[in-house]
GROMACS .gro file of C-alpha atoms in nm:
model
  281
    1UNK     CA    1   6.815  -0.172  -1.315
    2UNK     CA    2   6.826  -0.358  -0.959
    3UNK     CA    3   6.435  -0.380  -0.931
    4UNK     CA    4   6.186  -0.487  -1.222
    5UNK     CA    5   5.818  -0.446  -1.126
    6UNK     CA    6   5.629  -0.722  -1.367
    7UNK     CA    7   5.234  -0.678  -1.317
    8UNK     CA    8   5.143  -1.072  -1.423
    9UNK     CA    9   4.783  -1.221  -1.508
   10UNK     CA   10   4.725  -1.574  -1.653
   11UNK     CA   11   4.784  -1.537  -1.978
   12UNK     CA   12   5.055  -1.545  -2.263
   13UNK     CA   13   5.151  -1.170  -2.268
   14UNK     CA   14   5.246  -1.190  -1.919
   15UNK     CA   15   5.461  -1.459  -1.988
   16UNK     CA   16   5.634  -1.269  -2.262
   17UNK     CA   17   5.661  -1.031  -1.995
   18UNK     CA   18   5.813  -1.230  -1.807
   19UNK     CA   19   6.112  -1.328  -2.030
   20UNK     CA   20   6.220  -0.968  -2.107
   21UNK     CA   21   6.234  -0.942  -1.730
   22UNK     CA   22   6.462  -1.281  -1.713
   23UNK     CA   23   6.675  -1.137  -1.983
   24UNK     CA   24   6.697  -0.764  -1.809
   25UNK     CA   25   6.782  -0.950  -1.448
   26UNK     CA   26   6.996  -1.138  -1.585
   27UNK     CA   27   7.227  -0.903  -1.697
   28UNK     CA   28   7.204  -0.691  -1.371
   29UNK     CA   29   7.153  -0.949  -1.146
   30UNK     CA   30   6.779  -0.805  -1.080
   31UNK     CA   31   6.473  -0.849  -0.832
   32UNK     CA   32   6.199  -0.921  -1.020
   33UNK     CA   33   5.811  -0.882  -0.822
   34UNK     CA   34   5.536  -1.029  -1.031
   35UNK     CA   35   5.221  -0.872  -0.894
   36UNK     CA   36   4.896  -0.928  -0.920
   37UNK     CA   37   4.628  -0.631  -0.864
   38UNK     CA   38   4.289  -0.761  -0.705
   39UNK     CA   39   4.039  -0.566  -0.851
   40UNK     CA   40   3.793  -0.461  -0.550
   41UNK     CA   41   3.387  -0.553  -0.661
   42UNK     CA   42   3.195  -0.239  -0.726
   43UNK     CA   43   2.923  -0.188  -0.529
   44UNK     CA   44   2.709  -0.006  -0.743
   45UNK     CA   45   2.729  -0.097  -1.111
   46UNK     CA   46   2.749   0.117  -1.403
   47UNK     CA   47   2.311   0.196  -1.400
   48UNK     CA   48   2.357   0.329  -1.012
   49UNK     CA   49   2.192  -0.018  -0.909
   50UNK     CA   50   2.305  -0.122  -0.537
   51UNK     CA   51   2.470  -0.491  -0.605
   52UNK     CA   52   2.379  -0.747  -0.341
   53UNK     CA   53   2.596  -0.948  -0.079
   54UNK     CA   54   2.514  -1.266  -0.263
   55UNK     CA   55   2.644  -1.111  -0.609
   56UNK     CA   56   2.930  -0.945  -0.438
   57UNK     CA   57   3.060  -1.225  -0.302
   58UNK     CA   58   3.069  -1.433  -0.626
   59UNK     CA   59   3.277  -1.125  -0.798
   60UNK     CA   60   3.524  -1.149  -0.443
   61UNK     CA   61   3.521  -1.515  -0.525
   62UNK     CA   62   3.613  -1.470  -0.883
   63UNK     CA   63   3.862  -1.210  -0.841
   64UNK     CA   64   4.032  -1.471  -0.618
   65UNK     CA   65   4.019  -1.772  -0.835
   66UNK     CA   66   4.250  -1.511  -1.164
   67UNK     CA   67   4.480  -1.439  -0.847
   68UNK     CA   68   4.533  -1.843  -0.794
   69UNK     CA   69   4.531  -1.875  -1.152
   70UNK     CA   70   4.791  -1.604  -1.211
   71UNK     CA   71   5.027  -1.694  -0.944
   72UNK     CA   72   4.972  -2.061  -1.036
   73UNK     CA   73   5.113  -1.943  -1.399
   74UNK     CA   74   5.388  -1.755  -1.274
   75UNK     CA   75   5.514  -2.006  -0.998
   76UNK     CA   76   5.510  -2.259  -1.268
   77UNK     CA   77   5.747  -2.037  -1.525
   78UNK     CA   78   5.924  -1.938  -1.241
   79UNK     CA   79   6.025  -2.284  -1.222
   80UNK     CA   80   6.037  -2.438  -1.581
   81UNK     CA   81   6.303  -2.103  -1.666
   82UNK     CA   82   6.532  -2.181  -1.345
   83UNK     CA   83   6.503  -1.930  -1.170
   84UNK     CA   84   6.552  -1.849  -0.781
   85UNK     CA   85   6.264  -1.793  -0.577
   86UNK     CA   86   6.273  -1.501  -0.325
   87UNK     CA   87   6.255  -1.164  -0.114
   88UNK     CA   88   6.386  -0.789  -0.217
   89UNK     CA   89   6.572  -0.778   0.101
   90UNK     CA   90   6.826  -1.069   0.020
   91UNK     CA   91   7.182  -0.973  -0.069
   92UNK     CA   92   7.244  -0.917  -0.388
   93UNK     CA   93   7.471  -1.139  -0.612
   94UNK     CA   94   7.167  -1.319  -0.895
   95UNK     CA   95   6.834  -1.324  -1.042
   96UNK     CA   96   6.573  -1.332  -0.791
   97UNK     CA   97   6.237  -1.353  -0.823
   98UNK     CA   98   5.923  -1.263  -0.579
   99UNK     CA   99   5.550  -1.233  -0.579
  100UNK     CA  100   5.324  -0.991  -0.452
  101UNK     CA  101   4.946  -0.954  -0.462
  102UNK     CA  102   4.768  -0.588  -0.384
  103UNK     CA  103   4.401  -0.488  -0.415
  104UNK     CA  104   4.282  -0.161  -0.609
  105UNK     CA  105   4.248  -0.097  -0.929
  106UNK     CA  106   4.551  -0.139  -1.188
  107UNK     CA  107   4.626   0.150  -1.294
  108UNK     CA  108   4.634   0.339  -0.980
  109UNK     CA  109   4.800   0.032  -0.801
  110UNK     CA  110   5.052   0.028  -1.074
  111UNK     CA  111   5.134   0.355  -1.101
  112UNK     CA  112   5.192   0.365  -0.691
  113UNK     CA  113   5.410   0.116  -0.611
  114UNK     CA  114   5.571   0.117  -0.926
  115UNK     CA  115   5.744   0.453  -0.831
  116UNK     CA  116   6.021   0.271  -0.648
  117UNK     CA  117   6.088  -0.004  -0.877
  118UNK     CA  118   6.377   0.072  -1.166
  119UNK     CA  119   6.166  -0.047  -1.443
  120UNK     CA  120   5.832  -0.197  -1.512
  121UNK     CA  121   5.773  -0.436  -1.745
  122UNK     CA  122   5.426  -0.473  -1.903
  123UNK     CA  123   5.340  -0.742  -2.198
  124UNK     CA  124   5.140  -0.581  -2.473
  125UNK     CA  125   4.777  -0.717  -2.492
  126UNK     CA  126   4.872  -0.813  -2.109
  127UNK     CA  127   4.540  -0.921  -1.892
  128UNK     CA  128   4.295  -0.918  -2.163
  129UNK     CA  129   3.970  -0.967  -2.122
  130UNK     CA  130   4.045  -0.813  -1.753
  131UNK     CA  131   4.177  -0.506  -1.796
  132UNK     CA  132   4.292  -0.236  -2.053
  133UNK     CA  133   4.696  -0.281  -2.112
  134UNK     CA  134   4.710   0.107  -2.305
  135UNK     CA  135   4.558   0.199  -1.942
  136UNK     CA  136   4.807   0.006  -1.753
  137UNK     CA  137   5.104   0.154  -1.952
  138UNK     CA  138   5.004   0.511  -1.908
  139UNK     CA  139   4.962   0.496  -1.554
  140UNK     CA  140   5.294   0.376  -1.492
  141UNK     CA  141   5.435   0.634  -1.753
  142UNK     CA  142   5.276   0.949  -1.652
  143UNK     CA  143   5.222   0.828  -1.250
  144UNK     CA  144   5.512   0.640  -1.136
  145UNK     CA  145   5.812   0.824  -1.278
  146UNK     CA  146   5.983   0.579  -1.372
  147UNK     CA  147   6.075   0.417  -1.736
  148UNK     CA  148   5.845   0.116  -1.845
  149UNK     CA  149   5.944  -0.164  -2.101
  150UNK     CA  150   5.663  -0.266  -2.357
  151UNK     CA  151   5.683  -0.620  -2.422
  152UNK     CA  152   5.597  -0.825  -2.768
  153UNK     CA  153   5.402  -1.128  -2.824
  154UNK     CA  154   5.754  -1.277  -2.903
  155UNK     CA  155   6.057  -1.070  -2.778
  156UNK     CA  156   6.338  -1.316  -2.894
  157UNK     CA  157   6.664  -1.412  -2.709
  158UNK     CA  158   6.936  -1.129  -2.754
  159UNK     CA  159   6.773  -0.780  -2.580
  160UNK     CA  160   6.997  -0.542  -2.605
  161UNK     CA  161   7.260  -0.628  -2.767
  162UNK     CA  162   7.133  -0.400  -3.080
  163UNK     CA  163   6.957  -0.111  -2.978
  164UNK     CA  164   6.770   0.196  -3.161
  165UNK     CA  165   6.712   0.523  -3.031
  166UNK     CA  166   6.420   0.708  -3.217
  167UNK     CA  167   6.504   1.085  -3.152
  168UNK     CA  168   6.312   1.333  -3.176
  169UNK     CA  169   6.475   1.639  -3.019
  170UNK     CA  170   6.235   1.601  -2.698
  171UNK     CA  171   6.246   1.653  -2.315
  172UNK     CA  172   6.063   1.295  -2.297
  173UNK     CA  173   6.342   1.129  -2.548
  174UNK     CA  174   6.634   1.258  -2.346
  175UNK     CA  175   6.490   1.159  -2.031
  176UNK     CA  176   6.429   0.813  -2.179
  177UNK     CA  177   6.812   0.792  -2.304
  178UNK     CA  178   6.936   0.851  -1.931
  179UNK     CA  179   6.754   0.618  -1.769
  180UNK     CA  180   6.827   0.361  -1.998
  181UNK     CA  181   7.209   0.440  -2.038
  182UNK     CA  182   7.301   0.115  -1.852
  183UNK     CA  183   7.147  -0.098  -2.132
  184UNK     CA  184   7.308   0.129  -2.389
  185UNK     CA  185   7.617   0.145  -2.269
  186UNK     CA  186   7.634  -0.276  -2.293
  187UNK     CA  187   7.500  -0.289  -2.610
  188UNK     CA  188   7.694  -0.436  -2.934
  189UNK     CA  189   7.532  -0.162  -3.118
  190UNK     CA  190   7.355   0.152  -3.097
  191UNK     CA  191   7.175   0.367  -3.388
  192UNK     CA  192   7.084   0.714  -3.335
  193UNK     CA  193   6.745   0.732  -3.640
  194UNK     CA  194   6.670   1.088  -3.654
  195UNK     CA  195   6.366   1.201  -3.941
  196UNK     CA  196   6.370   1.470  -4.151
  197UNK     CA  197   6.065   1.698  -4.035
  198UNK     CA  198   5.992   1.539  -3.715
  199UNK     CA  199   6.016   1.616  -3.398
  200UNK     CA  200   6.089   1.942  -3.193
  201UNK     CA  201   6.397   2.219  -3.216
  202UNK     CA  202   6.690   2.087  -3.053
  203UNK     CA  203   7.023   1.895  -3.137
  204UNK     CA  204   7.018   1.662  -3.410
  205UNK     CA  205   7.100   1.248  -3.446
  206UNK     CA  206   7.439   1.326  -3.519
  207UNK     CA  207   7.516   1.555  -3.256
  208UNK     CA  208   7.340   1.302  -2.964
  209UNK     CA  209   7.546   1.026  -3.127
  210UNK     CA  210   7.898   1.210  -3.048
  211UNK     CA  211   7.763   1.244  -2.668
  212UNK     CA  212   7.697   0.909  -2.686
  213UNK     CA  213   8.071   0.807  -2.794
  214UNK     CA  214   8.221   0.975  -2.571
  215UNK     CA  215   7.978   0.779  -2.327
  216UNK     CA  216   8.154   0.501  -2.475
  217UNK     CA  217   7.886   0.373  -2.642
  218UNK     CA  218   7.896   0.217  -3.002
  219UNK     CA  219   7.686   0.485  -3.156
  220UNK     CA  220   7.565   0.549  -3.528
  221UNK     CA  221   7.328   0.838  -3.639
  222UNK     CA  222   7.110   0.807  -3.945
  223UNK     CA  223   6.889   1.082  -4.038
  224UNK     CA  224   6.573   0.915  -4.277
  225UNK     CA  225   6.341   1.085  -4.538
  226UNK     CA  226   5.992   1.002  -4.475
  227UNK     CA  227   5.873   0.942  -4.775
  228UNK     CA  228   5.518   0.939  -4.669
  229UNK     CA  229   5.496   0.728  -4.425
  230UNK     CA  230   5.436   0.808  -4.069
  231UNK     CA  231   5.670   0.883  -3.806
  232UNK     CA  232   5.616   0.570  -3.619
  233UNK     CA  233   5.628   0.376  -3.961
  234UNK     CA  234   5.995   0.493  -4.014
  235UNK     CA  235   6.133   0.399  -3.691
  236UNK     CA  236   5.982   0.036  -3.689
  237UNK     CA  237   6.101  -0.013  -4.063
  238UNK     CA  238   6.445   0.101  -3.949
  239UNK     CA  239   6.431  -0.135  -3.630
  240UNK     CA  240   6.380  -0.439  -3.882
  241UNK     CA  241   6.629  -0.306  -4.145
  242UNK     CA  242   6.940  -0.334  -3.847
  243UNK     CA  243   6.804  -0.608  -3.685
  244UNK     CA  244   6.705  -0.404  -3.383
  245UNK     CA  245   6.636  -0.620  -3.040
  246UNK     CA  246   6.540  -0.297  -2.857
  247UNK     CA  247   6.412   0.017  -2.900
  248UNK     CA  248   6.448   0.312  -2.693
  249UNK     CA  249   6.188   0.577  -2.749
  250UNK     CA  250   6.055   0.933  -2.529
  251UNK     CA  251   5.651   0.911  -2.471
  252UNK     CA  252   5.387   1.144  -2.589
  253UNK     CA  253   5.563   1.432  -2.725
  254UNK     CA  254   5.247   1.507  -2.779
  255UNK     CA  255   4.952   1.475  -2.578
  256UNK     CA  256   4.754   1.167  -2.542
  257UNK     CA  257   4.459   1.350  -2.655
  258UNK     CA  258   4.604   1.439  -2.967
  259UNK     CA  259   4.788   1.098  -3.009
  260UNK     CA  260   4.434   0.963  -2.918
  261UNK     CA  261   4.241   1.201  -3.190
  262UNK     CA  262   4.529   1.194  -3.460
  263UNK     CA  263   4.785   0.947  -3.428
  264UNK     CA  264   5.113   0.979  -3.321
  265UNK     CA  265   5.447   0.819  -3.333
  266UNK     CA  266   5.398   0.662  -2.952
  267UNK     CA  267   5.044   0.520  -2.976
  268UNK     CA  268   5.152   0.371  -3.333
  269UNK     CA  269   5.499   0.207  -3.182
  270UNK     CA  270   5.287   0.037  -2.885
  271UNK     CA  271   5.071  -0.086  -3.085
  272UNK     CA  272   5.281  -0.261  -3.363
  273UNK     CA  273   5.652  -0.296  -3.216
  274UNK     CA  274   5.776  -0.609  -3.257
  275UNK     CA  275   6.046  -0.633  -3.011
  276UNK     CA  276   6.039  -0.451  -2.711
  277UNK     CA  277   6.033  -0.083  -2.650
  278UNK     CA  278   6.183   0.082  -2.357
  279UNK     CA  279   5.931   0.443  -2.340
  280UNK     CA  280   5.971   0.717  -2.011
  281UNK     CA  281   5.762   1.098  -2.014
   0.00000   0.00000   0.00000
């Protein structure tokens, strides 16, 4: 986890952002690129009515002042956290940190460049009023192919160091283990929660918690009754009951559609997670 992509707007969920990225590059000695995506004006707006120059301009203008505003932000907590200024191409050996500013829309932009990043790091509620953050994330999960970390309002001091796994059997979860293995394997802790009933066929907690081990990983499996509450409920009530700093967890199992319609164990964990969840498809 040599790169961290962190897509940064003036506000306090980028921030937050931000210090799950400090805490990730610090144990890997990272590059971490805030960027900001300059949204192009719209020529035509949304009742086929041709915009003019004069009105164009002013949304060019405006567009440039949240850029300002947003690097302003980030050059300033940049600064107050101690951290090194810099380029991708320097040799490694610390933190470093860079900017970057690109102009499309965010979640194609996002999704793009993020494909040769290691991780990208999004702050939930990130960029409100500007843009949609569930858009945002699901771009860079279903477009860029590579693992995305949902930060909380406050993600505390001590990531990693006690991490849970919510398993559910799936392609998406297993996928999701691998790429974060490097965090796992430095953790203090690890707990495999696996729920009665959910899920798809395939091995069990207790049988990816032996793999684990032997990965030299501190590993625990529990296996939970629902008891009527929802998948995503479980999981999150398990996180606080260990003391969870992370949580590691496979995206859509089921479709967004469905997750969109009904509900489903993803949608609820991004929206209610209260420390930060590492998610991959």
């Amino acid at each position: 986890m040599k790169t961290i992509l962190l897509p940064f707007y003036d506000d306090d969920a980028a921030e937050a952002a931000l210090d799950v990225s400090r805490q990730l590059a610090e144990r890997f000695g990272s590059y971490v690129e805030g960027l900001f995506v300059m949204r192009p004006p719209q020529i035509i707006d949304g009742e086929g009515i041709v915009l003019a120059d004069s009105y164009l301009t002013q949304l060019k203008e405006e567009g440039r002042r949240l850029g300002d505003r947003a690097r302003a932000r980030f050059n300033e907590c940049v600064t107050r956290r101690g951290m090194a200024a810099g380029a991708l191409d320097e040799p490694p050996g610390g933190v470093v940190i860079g900017w970057q500013e690109m102009e499309g829309l965010e979640g194609q932009v996002i999704g793009d460049h993020g494909r040769v990043f290691d991780l990208i790091v999004i702050g939930r509620e990130f960029g409100h009023p500007w843009v949609d953050w569930h858009v945002m994330a699901e771009a860079a999960l279903f477009e860029s192919g590579r693992p995305i970390v949902l930060a909380p309002e406050s993600p505390g001091d001590d990531l990693g160091e006690n991490i849970v796994i919510a398993w559910n059997s799936s392609t998406e979860t297993a996928r999701t283990i691998a790429l974060a293995m490097p965090l796992l394997a430095a953790a203090a802790s690890v707990t495999v929660v696996g729920i009665r009933g959910w899920g798809v066929p395939g091995p069990n907690a207790d049988e990816l918690c032996r793999h684990l081990v032997r990965n030299g990983i501190a590993a625990t499996a529990r296996t939970l009754d629902p008891e009527g509450r929802s998948p995503g409920e479980v999981v999150l009530e398990e996180c606080t009951a260990v003391g969870a700093d992370l949580l590691v967890k496979g995206a859509y199992t089921q479709s967004r559609l469905r997750q969109l319609i009904f509900g489903g164990a993803t949608r609820h964990i991004m929206m209610h997670a209260k420390i930060p969840v590492i998610l991959a498809h």
